[in-house]
PDB file of C-alpha atoms and ligand atoms in Angstrom:
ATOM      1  CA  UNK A   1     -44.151  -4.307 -69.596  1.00 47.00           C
ATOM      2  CA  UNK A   2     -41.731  -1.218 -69.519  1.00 51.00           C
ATOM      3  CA  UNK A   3     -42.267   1.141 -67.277  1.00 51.00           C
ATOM      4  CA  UNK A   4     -40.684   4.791 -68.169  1.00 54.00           C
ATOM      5  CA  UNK A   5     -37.581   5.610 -65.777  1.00 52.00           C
ATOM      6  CA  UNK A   6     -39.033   8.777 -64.527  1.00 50.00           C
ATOM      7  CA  UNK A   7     -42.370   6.548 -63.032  1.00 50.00           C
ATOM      8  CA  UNK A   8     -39.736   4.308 -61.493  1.00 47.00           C
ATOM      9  CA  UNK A   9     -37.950   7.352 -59.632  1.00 47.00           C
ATOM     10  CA  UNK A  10     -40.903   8.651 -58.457  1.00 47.00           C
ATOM     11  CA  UNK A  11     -41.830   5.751 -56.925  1.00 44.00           C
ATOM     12  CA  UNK A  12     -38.587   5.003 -55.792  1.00 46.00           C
ATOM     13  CA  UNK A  13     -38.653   8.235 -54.411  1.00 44.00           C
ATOM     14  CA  UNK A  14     -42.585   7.863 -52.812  1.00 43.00           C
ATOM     15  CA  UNK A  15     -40.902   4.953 -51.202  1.00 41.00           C
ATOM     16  CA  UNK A  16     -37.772   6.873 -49.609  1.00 42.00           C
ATOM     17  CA  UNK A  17     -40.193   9.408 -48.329  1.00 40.00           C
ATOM     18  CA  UNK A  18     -42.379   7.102 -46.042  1.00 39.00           C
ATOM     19  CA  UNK A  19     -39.366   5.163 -45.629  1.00 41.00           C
ATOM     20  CA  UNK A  20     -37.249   7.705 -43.582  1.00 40.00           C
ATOM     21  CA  UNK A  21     -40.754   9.919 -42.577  1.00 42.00           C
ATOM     22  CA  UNK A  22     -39.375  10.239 -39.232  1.00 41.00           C
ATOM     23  CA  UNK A  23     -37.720  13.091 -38.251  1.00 42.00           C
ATOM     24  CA  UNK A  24     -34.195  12.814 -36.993  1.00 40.00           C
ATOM     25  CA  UNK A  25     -33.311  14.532 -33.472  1.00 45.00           C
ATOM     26  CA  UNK A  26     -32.267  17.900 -33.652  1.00 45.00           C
ATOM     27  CA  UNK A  27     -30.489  19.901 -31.137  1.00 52.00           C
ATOM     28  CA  UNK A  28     -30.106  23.709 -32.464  1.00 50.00           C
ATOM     29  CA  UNK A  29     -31.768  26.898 -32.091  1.00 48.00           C
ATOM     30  CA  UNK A  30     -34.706  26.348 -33.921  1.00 53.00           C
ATOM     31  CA  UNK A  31     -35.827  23.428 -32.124  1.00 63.00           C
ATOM     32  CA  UNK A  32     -38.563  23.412 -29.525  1.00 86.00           C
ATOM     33  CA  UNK A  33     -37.373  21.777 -26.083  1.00 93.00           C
ATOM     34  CA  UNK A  34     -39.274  18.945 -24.875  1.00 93.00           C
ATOM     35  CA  UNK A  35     -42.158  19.216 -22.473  1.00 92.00           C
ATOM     36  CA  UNK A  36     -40.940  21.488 -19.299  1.00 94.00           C
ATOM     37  CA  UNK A  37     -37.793  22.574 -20.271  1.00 97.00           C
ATOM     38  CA  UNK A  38     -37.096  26.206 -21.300  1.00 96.00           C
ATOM     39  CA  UNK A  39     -35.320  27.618 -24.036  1.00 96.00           C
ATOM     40  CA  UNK A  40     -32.370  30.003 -23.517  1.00 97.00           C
ATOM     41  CA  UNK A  41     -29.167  30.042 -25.863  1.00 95.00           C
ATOM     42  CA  UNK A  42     -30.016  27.536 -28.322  1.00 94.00           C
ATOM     43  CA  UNK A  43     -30.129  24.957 -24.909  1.00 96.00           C
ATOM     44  CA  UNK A  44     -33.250  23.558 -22.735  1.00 97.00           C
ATOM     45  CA  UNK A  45     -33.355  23.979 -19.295  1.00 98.00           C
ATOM     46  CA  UNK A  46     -35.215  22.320 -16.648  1.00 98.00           C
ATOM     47  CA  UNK A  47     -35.280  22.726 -12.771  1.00 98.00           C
ATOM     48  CA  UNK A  48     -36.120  19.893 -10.853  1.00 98.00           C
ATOM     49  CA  UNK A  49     -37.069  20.473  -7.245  1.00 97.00           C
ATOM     50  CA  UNK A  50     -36.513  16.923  -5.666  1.00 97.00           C
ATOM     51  CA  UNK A  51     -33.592  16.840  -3.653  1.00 98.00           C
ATOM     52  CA  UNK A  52     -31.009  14.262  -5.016  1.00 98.00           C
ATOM     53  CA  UNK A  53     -27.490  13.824  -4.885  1.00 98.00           C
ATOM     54  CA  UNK A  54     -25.300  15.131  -7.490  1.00 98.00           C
ATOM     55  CA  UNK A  55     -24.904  11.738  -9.339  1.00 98.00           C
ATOM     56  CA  UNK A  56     -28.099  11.198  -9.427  1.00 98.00           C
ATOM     57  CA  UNK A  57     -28.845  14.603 -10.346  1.00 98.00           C
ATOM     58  CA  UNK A  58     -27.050  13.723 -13.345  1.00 98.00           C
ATOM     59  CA  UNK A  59     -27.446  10.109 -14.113  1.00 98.00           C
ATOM     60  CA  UNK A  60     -31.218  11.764 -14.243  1.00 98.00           C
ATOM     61  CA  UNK A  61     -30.353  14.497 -16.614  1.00 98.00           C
ATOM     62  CA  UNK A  62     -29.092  11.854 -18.835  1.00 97.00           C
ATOM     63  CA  UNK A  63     -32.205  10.500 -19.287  1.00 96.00           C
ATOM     64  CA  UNK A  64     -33.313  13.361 -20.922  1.00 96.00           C
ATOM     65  CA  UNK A  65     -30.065  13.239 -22.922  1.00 95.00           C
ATOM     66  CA  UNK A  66     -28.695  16.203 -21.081  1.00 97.00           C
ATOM     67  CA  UNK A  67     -26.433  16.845 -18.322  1.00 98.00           C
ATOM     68  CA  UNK A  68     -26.379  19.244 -14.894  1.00 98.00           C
ATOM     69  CA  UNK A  69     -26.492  22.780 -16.706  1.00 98.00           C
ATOM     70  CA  UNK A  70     -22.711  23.717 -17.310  1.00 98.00           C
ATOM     71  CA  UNK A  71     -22.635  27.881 -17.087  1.00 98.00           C
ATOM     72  CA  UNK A  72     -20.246  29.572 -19.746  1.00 97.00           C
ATOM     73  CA  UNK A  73     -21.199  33.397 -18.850  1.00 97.00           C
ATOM     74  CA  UNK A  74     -23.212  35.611 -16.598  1.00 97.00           C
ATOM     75  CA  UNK A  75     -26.085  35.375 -19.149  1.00 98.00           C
ATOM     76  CA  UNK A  76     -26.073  32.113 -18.775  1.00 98.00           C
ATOM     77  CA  UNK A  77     -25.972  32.153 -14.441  1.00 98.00           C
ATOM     78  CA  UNK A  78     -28.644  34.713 -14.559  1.00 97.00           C
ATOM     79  CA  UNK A  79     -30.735  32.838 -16.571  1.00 98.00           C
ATOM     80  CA  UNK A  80     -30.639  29.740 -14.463  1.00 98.00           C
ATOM     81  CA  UNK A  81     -31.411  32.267 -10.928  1.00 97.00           C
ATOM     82  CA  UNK A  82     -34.215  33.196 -12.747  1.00 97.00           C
ATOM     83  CA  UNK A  83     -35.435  29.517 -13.399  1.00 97.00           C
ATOM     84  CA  UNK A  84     -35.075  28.559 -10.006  1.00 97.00           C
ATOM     85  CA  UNK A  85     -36.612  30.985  -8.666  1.00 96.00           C
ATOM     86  CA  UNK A  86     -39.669  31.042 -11.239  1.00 95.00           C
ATOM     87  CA  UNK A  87     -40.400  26.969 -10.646  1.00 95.00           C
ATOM     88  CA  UNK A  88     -39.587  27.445  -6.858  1.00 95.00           C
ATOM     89  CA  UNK A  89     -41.998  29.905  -5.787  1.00 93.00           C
ATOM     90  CA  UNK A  90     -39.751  33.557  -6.552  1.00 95.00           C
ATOM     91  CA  UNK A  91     -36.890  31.213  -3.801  1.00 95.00           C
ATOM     92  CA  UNK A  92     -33.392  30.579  -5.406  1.00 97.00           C
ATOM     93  CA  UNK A  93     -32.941  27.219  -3.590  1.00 96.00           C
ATOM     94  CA  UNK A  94     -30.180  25.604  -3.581  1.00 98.00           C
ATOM     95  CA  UNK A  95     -29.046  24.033  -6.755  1.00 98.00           C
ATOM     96  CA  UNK A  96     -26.637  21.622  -8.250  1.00 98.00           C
ATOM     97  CA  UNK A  97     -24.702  22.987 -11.572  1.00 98.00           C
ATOM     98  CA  UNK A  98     -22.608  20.464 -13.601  1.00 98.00           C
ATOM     99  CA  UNK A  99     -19.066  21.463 -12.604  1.00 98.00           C
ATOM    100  CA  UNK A 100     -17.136  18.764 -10.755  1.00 97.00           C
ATOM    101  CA  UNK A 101     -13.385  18.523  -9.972  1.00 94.00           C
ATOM    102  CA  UNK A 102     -10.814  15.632 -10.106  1.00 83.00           C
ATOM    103  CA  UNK A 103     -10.033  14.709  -6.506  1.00 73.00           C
ATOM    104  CA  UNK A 104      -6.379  14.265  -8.154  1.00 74.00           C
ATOM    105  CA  UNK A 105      -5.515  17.968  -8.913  1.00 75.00           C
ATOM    106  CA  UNK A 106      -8.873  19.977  -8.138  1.00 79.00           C
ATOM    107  CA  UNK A 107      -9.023  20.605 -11.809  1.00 92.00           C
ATOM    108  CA  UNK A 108     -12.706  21.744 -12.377  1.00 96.00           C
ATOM    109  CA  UNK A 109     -14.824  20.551 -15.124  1.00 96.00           C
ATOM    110  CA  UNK A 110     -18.229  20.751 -16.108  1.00 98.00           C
ATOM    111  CA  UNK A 111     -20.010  17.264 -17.168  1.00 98.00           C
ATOM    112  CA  UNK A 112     -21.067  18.307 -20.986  1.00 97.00           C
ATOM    113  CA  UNK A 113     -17.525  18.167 -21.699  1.00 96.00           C
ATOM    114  CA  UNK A 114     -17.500  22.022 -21.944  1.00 96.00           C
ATOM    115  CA  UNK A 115     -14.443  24.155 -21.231  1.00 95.00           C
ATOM    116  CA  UNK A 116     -14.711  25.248 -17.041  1.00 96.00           C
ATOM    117  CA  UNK A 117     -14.469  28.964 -17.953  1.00 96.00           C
ATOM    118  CA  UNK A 118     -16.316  31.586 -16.528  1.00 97.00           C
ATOM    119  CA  UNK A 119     -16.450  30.953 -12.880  1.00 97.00           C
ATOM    120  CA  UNK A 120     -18.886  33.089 -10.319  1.00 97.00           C
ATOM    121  CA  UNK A 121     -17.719  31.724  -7.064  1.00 97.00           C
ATOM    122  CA  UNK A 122     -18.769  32.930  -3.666  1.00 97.00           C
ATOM    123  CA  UNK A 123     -16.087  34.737  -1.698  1.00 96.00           C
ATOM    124  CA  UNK A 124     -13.455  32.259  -0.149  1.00 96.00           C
ATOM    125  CA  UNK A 125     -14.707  29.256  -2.297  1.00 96.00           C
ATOM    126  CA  UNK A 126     -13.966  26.478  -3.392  1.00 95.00           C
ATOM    127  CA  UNK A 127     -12.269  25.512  -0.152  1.00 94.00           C
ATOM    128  CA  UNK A 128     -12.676  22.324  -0.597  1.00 93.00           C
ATOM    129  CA  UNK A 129     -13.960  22.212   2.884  1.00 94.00           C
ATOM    130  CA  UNK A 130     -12.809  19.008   4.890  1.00 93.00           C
ATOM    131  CA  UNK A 131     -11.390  17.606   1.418  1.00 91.00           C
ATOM    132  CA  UNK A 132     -14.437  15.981   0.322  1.00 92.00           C
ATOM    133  CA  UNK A 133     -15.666  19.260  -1.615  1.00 95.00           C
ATOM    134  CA  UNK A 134     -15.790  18.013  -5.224  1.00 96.00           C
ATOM    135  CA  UNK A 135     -19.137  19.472  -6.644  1.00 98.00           C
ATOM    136  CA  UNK A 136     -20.312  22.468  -7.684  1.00 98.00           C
ATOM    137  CA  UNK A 137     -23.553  24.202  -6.830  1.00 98.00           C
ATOM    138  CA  UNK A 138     -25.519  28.250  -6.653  1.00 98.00           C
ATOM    139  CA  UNK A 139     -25.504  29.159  -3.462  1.00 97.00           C
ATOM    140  CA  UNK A 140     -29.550  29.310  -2.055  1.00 95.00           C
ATOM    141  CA  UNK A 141     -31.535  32.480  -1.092  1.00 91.00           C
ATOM    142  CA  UNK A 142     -28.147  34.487  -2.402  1.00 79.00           C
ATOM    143  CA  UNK A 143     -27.250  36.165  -5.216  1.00 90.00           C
ATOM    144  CA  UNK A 144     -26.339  33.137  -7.581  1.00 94.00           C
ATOM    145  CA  UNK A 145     -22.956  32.709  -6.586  1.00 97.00           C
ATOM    146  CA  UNK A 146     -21.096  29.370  -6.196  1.00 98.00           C
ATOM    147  CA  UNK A 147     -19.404  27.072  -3.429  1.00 97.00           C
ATOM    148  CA  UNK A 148     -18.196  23.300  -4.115  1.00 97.00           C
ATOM    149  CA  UNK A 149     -20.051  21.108  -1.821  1.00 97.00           C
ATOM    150  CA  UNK A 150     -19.833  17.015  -0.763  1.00 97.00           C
ATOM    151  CA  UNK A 151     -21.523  15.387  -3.760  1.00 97.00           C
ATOM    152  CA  UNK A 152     -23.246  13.340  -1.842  1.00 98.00           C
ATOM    153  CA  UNK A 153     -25.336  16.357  -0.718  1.00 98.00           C
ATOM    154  CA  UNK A 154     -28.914  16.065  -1.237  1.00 98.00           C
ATOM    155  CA  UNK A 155     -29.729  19.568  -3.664  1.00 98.00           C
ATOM    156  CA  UNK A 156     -32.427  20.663  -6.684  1.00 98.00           C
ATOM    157  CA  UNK A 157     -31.031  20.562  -9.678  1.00 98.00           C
ATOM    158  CA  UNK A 158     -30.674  22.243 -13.377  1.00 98.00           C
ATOM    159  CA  UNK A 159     -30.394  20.084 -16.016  1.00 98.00           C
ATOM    160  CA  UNK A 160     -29.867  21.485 -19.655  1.00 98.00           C
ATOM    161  CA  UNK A 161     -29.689  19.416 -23.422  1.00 97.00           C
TER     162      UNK A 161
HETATM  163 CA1  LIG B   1     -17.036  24.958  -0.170  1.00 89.93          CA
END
């Protein structure tokens, strides 16, 4: 029996359809953040209220393929006040960010990889007080600014993808 070529490439083309029907992950502006987590940016955000350290706070952001929020601008800082304080009853608590610094040469970094930039540090900080200040985190019930902090801190955290 022959079968005409253009029956064969639609069915060879049925059976690439249903084949690869589901949808490959996405991360851009268009796409909808998982369950909880806010848009802002073309990034998701998500506070989380449970006081961990800031390991943790990001071994558990990389479940959610994320990391601790990194903060490129003021936009970006205000934005994350104004999550806090909206999932933590109008209180900016306390609240681990992704920057971190090498104990080596205090070099700061943020834990997406991103370029430690814009910086909105409280006055007189980071003092890396005691020398065991290596992570970075808003200041609570102020104005947003930052302080580095032992990481081994208990704090709320942001997490962004
Ligand atoms: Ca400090």
């Amino acid at each position: 029996m022959k079968i005409p070529v253009t029956t064969l490439l639609l069915i060879m083309m049925a059976f690439h359809e249903s084949s690869s029907g589901i949808p490959i992950k996405k991360r851009n502006c268009d796409e909808i953040c998982p369950e909880n987590f806010v848009d802002f940016l073309g990034h998701c955000y998500q506070y989380f209220g449970k006081e961990t350290t800031w390991s943790e706070a990001e071994e558990n952001c990389k479940h959610y393929e994320g990391h601790l929020a990194s903060v490129p601008s003021a936009e970006v800082n205000n934005f994350i006040i104004s999550l806090i304080k909206k999932s933590n009853g109008n209180t900016l608590a306390a609240t681990w960010l992704g920057g971190y610094n090498t104990v080596k040469d205090g070099t700061f970094m943020w834990t997406d990889g991103s370029k430690f930039g814009f910086q909105h540090w409280n006055e007189n900080q980071p003092d890396n007080y005691g020398g065991y200040e290596h992570c970075v985190h808003i200041i609570g019930g102020n104005t947003g600014v930052w302080n580095d902090l032992s990481c081994s801190t208990k704090l709320a955290y942001v997490c962004a993808i």
